[in-house]
Amino acid sequence: MILEMKVPSPGESITEVEIATWLVKDGDYVEKDQAIAEVDSDKATLELPAEQSGIITLKAEEGDAVEVGQVVCLIDTAAAKPAGGAAPEKPKAAETPAPEVKPVVVPSPAPVKTHATGTPSPAAKKILDEKNIAPAAVKGTGVGGRITKEDAVNAAPSMGTPTGGNRGTERKKLSMLRRKVAERLVSAKNETAMLTTFNEVDMSAIYALRAEYKDAFKDKHGVNLGFMSFFTKAVTRALALYPDVNSMIDGDNKISYDFCDISVAVSGPKGLMVPVVRNAEALSFRGVEAEIKRLAIRARDGQITVDDMTGGTFTISNGGVFGSMLSTPIINPPQSAILGMHNVVERPVVKEGQIVIAPVMYVALSYDHRIIDGRESVGFLVAVKEALENPVELLLDNNPAKGLEL
């Protein structure tokens, strides 16, 4: 029986995918549920499993754009599994003994004096030496590939022409996911009134809390007490104070949300992924850390689905893990704002009239000025700063052990 395998729908509104990589070859024997291909949609990269066992015949090439429901391969389910798992070899045609060939002696022609390919003439060698050009870098047009004086003159580099090192180029088609990301980023720049406001956060209080409780937190909950839980809780608090930041534009309407679905930018093997932490306002510190860890592992293993990345009312991006000091993050449409975290550096700050050294992080809020005014954007970022600099009172209800569920 020949089974036609069709492209399944990766998610709502997706009508086309791209064959990123075939994981098997034409004629291979595949097992049921074996991953046979990776397909790119405009939201994620997904694996395509074999629906039955048998010999596979590919009907699409890598890089082909195929519609959902289109046949991309055939599986001969009646074919027996060959020994060793390889596809059965095609039977060879009956061999016919070759006729006896008697040797024929052909007299050798008289030797002709030639020059080795790439050998410069004396005049050409003098010019190449003066110009510091290796003969191997010049194509000779003389007899037998000999480099003539004219070749050497023409090969003499002009001022600024590089004479050494590799200068190869490679052209590679962008994946559908990367093309969609590029399209969305350009759209966000062109279709929103994007503005960025900045502030700085003294991370001393969070450093002190983590130093005191991180071991107990990990022993109790099995996850690390990182920065992301503090930032997520600070963001959900600020969104409650400034609901316009948790809103979106839809035509002539403003849509506001009474929940906080926080998109968290993470790096995966296929590029930037932005999975969503649902109802982050209702999660504890343990809940936030566990959910972010789960999503990061799925992104790393290439298991992120469209549903994992659908929605989101606000985004947090942590460029600090790569060493970024400051940036202007781009809004993740249709959201109206994104918070950029950066690296923590010890800097001189003034406290109670004294200059002291403190761990400081610069933070940036990019927002759509069509829906968020300066008062809301600045007030929101200040609220985030206040919560991070006073987490015991504003995030842990003056009881760190209870707030961290220890």
PDB file of N, CA and C in Angstrom, residues 4-55:
ATOM      1  N   GLU A   4       0.188   8.341   1.129  1.00  0.00           N
ATOM      2  CA  GLU A   4       0.563   9.719   0.808  1.00  0.00           C
ATOM      3  C   GLU A   4       0.654  10.530   2.099  1.00  0.00           C
ATOM      4  N   MET A   5       1.831  11.070   2.372  1.00  0.00           N
ATOM      5  CA  MET A   5       1.988  11.917   3.549  1.00  0.00           C
ATOM      6  C   MET A   5       1.812  13.378   3.153  1.00  0.00           C
ATOM      7  N   LYS A   6       0.874  14.036   3.814  1.00  0.00           N
ATOM      8  CA  LYS A   6       0.572  15.425   3.526  1.00  0.00           C
ATOM      9  C   LYS A   6       1.044  16.321   4.664  1.00  0.00           C
ATOM     10  N   VAL A   7       1.283  17.593   4.351  1.00  0.00           N
ATOM     11  CA  VAL A   7       1.736  18.554   5.359  1.00  0.00           C
ATOM     12  C   VAL A   7       0.580  18.853   6.308  1.00  0.00           C
ATOM     13  N   PRO A   8       0.762  18.557   7.609  1.00  0.00           N
ATOM     14  CA  PRO A   8      -0.303  18.894   8.564  1.00  0.00           C
ATOM     15  C   PRO A   8      -0.307  20.385   8.863  1.00  0.00           C
ATOM     16  N   SER A   9      -1.402  20.875   9.403  1.00  0.00           N
ATOM     17  CA  SER A   9      -1.489  22.291   9.758  1.00  0.00           C
ATOM     18  C   SER A   9      -0.729  22.544  11.061  1.00  0.00           C
ATOM     19  N   PRO A  10       0.309  23.410  11.042  1.00  0.00           N
ATOM     20  CA  PRO A  10       1.040  23.701  12.275  1.00  0.00           C
ATOM     21  C   PRO A  10       0.253  24.580  13.242  1.00  0.00           C
ATOM     22  N   GLY A  11      -0.762  25.243  12.757  1.00  0.00           N
ATOM     23  CA  GLY A  11      -1.525  26.135  13.630  1.00  0.00           C
ATOM     24  C   GLY A  11      -2.503  26.969  12.831  1.00  0.00           C
ATOM     25  N   GLU A  12      -3.356  27.652  13.545  1.00  0.00           N
ATOM     26  CA  GLU A  12      -4.369  28.475  12.913  1.00  0.00           C
ATOM     27  C   GLU A  12      -3.727  29.585  12.085  1.00  0.00           C
ATOM     28  N   SER A  13      -4.274  29.854  10.929  1.00  0.00           N
ATOM     29  CA  SER A  13      -3.881  30.922  10.002  1.00  0.00           C
ATOM     30  C   SER A  13      -2.618  30.606   9.213  1.00  0.00           C
ATOM     31  N   ILE A  14      -1.983  29.460   9.447  1.00  0.00           N
ATOM     32  CA  ILE A  14      -0.790  29.095   8.680  1.00  0.00           C
ATOM     33  C   ILE A  14      -1.215  28.233   7.493  1.00  0.00           C
ATOM     34  N   THR A  15      -0.938  28.693   6.293  1.00  0.00           N
ATOM     35  CA  THR A  15      -1.358  27.982   5.078  1.00  0.00           C
ATOM     36  C   THR A  15      -0.190  27.417   4.289  1.00  0.00           C
ATOM     37  N   GLU A  16       1.038  27.779   4.646  1.00  0.00           N
ATOM     38  CA  GLU A  16       2.202  27.356   3.874  1.00  0.00           C
ATOM     39  C   GLU A  16       3.387  27.143   4.799  1.00  0.00           C
ATOM     40  N   VAL A  17       4.182  26.122   4.506  1.00  0.00           N
ATOM     41  CA  VAL A  17       5.410  25.868   5.243  1.00  0.00           C
ATOM     42  C   VAL A  17       6.534  25.656   4.236  1.00  0.00           C
ATOM     43  N   GLU A  18       7.742  25.540   4.746  1.00  0.00           N
ATOM     44  CA  GLU A  18       8.902  25.339   3.885  1.00  0.00           C
ATOM     45  C   GLU A  18       9.670  24.117   4.369  1.00  0.00           C
ATOM     46  N   ILE A  19      10.073  23.257   3.447  1.00  0.00           N
ATOM     47  CA  ILE A  19      10.882  22.097   3.814  1.00  0.00           C
ATOM     48  C   ILE A  19      12.284  22.604   4.154  1.00  0.00           C
ATOM     49  N   ALA A  20      12.602  22.612   5.443  1.00  0.00           N
ATOM     50  CA  ALA A  20      13.914  23.121   5.866  1.00  0.00           C
ATOM     51  C   ALA A  20      14.995  22.069   5.660  1.00  0.00           C
ATOM     52  N   THR A  21      14.742  20.833   6.144  1.00  0.00           N
ATOM     53  CA  THR A  21      15.739  19.766   6.051  1.00  0.00           C
ATOM     54  C   THR A  21      15.042  18.421   5.970  1.00  0.00           C
ATOM     55  N   TRP A  22      15.443  17.610   5.021  1.00  0.00           N
ATOM     56  CA  TRP A  22      15.022  16.208   5.035  1.00  0.00           C
ATOM     57  C   TRP A  22      15.982  15.451   5.937  1.00  0.00           C
ATOM     58  N   LEU A  23      15.456  14.696   6.876  1.00  0.00           N
ATOM     59  CA  LEU A  23      16.273  13.924   7.800  1.00  0.00           C
ATOM     60  C   LEU A  23      16.504  12.504   7.304  1.00  0.00           C
ATOM     61  N   VAL A  24      15.895  12.159   6.160  1.00  0.00           N
ATOM     62  CA  VAL A  24      16.080  10.844   5.534  1.00  0.00           C
ATOM     63  C   VAL A  24      16.349  11.059   4.049  1.00  0.00           C
ATOM     64  N   LYS A  25      16.811   9.995   3.392  1.00  0.00           N
ATOM     65  CA  LYS A  25      17.085  10.062   1.954  1.00  0.00           C
ATOM     66  C   LYS A  25      16.018   9.294   1.190  1.00  0.00           C
ATOM     67  N   ASP A  26      15.871   9.643  -0.069  1.00  0.00           N
ATOM     68  CA  ASP A  26      14.934   8.955  -0.949  1.00  0.00           C
ATOM     69  C   ASP A  26      15.295   7.474  -1.009  1.00  0.00           C
ATOM     70  N   GLY A  27      14.317   6.610  -0.731  1.00  0.00           N
ATOM     71  CA  GLY A  27      14.573   5.177  -0.756  1.00  0.00           C
ATOM     72  C   GLY A  27      14.908   4.578   0.589  1.00  0.00           C
ATOM     73  N   ASP A  28      15.039   5.410   1.638  1.00  0.00           N
ATOM     74  CA  ASP A  28      15.314   4.899   2.976  1.00  0.00           C
ATOM     75  C   ASP A  28      14.092   4.169   3.535  1.00  0.00           C
ATOM     76  N   TYR A  29      14.359   3.221   4.429  1.00  0.00           N
ATOM     77  CA  TYR A  29      13.276   2.596   5.192  1.00  0.00           C
ATOM     78  C   TYR A  29      13.086   3.415   6.464  1.00  0.00           C
ATOM     79  N   VAL A  30      11.858   3.834   6.747  1.00  0.00           N
ATOM     80  CA  VAL A  30      11.583   4.658   7.928  1.00  0.00           C
ATOM     81  C   VAL A  30      10.614   3.921   8.834  1.00  0.00           C
ATOM     82  N   GLU A  31      10.751   4.187  10.136  1.00  0.00           N
ATOM     83  CA  GLU A  31       9.856   3.609  11.135  1.00  0.00           C
ATOM     84  C   GLU A  31       8.722   4.581  11.425  1.00  0.00           C
ATOM     85  N   LYS A  32       7.590   4.046  11.859  1.00  0.00           N
ATOM     86  CA  LYS A  32       6.463   4.889  12.234  1.00  0.00           C
ATOM     87  C   LYS A  32       6.886   5.835  13.351  1.00  0.00           C
ATOM     88  N   ASP A  33       6.488   7.107  13.237  1.00  0.00           N
ATOM     89  CA  ASP A  33       6.771   8.189  14.194  1.00  0.00           C
ATOM     90  C   ASP A  33       8.220   8.664  14.150  1.00  0.00           C
ATOM     91  N   GLN A  34       9.035   8.123  13.247  1.00  0.00           N
ATOM     92  CA  GLN A  34      10.401   8.626  13.088  1.00  0.00           C
ATOM     93  C   GLN A  34      10.362  10.009  12.456  1.00  0.00           C
ATOM     94  N   ALA A  35      11.171  10.936  12.966  1.00  0.00           N
ATOM     95  CA  ALA A  35      11.241  12.273  12.372  1.00  0.00           C
ATOM     96  C   ALA A  35      11.898  12.174  10.999  1.00  0.00           C
ATOM     97  N   ILE A  36      11.169  12.588   9.970  1.00  0.00           N
ATOM     98  CA  ILE A  36      11.712  12.471   8.609  1.00  0.00           C
ATOM     99  C   ILE A  36      12.080  13.821   8.005  1.00  0.00           C
ATOM    100  N   ALA A  37      11.565  14.922   8.588  1.00  0.00           N
ATOM    101  CA  ALA A  37      11.868  16.243   8.022  1.00  0.00           C
ATOM    102  C   ALA A  37      11.647  17.309   9.082  1.00  0.00           C
ATOM    103  N   GLU A  38      12.319  18.440   8.894  1.00  0.00           N
ATOM    104  CA  GLU A  38      12.044  19.649   9.660  1.00  0.00           C
ATOM    105  C   GLU A  38      11.391  20.647   8.718  1.00  0.00           C
ATOM    106  N   VAL A  39      10.253  21.211   9.126  1.00  0.00           N
ATOM    107  CA  VAL A  39       9.552  22.178   8.295  1.00  0.00           C
ATOM    108  C   VAL A  39       9.460  23.504   9.034  1.00  0.00           C
ATOM    109  N   ASP A  40       9.671  24.577   8.299  1.00  0.00           N
ATOM    110  CA  ASP A  40       9.596  25.925   8.857  1.00  0.00           C
ATOM    111  C   ASP A  40       8.247  26.539   8.527  1.00  0.00           C
ATOM    112  N   SER A  41       7.591  27.075   9.552  1.00  0.00           N
ATOM    113  CA  SER A  41       6.450  27.949   9.309  1.00  0.00           C
ATOM    114  C   SER A  41       6.904  29.358   9.624  1.00  0.00           C
ATOM    115  N   ASP A  42       6.010  30.323   9.526  1.00  0.00           N
ATOM    116  CA  ASP A  42       6.411  31.693   9.831  1.00  0.00           C
ATOM    117  C   ASP A  42       6.462  31.951  11.327  1.00  0.00           C
ATOM    118  N   LYS A  43       6.227  30.901  12.131  1.00  0.00           N
ATOM    119  CA  LYS A  43       6.257  31.084  13.579  1.00  0.00           C
ATOM    120  C   LYS A  43       7.202  30.124  14.284  1.00  0.00           C
ATOM    121  N   ALA A  44       7.475  28.965  13.716  1.00  0.00           N
ATOM    122  CA  ALA A  44       8.307  27.983  14.403  1.00  0.00           C
ATOM    123  C   ALA A  44       8.812  26.937  13.420  1.00  0.00           C
ATOM    124  N   THR A  45       9.808  26.163  13.867  1.00  0.00           N
ATOM    125  CA  THR A  45      10.304  25.016  13.125  1.00  0.00           C
ATOM    126  C   THR A  45       9.786  23.759  13.800  1.00  0.00           C
ATOM    127  N   LEU A  46       9.155  22.891  13.023  1.00  0.00           N
ATOM    128  CA  LEU A  46       8.534  21.698  13.573  1.00  0.00           C
ATOM    129  C   LEU A  46       9.066  20.459  12.869  1.00  0.00           C
ATOM    130  N   GLU A  47       9.035  19.310  13.582  1.00  0.00           N
ATOM    131  CA  GLU A  47       9.436  18.045  12.980  1.00  0.00           C
ATOM    132  C   GLU A  47       8.223  17.364  12.375  1.00  0.00           C
ATOM    133  N   LEU A  48       8.458  16.680  11.249  1.00  0.00           N
ATOM    134  CA  LEU A  48       7.402  15.936  10.564  1.00  0.00           C
ATOM    135  C   LEU A  48       7.662  14.451  10.794  1.00  0.00           C
ATOM    136  N   PRO A  49       6.793  13.738  11.549  1.00  0.00           N
ATOM    137  CA  PRO A  49       7.018  12.319  11.812  1.00  0.00           C
ATOM    138  C   PRO A  49       6.390  11.440  10.735  1.00  0.00           C
ATOM    139  N   ALA A  50       6.998  10.275  10.516  1.00  0.00           N
ATOM    140  CA  ALA A  50       6.451   9.315   9.559  1.00  0.00           C
ATOM    141  C   ALA A  50       5.146   8.739  10.113  1.00  0.00           C
ATOM    142  N   GLU A  51       4.133   8.644   9.268  1.00  0.00           N
ATOM    143  CA  GLU A  51       2.827   8.147   9.717  1.00  0.00           C
ATOM    144  C   GLU A  51       2.784   6.622   9.769  1.00  0.00           C
ATOM    145  N   GLN A  52       3.614   5.946   8.949  1.00  0.00           N
ATOM    146  CA  GLN A  52       3.692   4.490   8.957  1.00  0.00           C
ATOM    147  C   GLN A  52       5.134   4.089   8.644  1.00  0.00           C
ATOM    148  N   SER A  53       5.437   2.815   8.834  1.00  0.00           N
ATOM    149  CA  SER A  53       6.759   2.295   8.478  1.00  0.00           C
ATOM    150  C   SER A  53       6.765   1.861   7.014  1.00  0.00           C
ATOM    151  N   GLY A  54       7.922   1.990   6.371  1.00  0.00           N
ATOM    152  CA  GLY A  54       8.038   1.554   4.988  1.00  0.00           C
ATOM    153  C   GLY A  54       9.137   2.286   4.251  1.00  0.00           C
ATOM    154  N   ILE A  55       9.195   2.058   2.934  1.00  0.00           N
ATOM    155  CA  ILE A  55      10.193   2.718   2.080  1.00  0.00           C
ATOM    156  C   ILE A  55       9.638   4.079   1.655  1.00  0.00           C
TER     157      ILE A  55
END
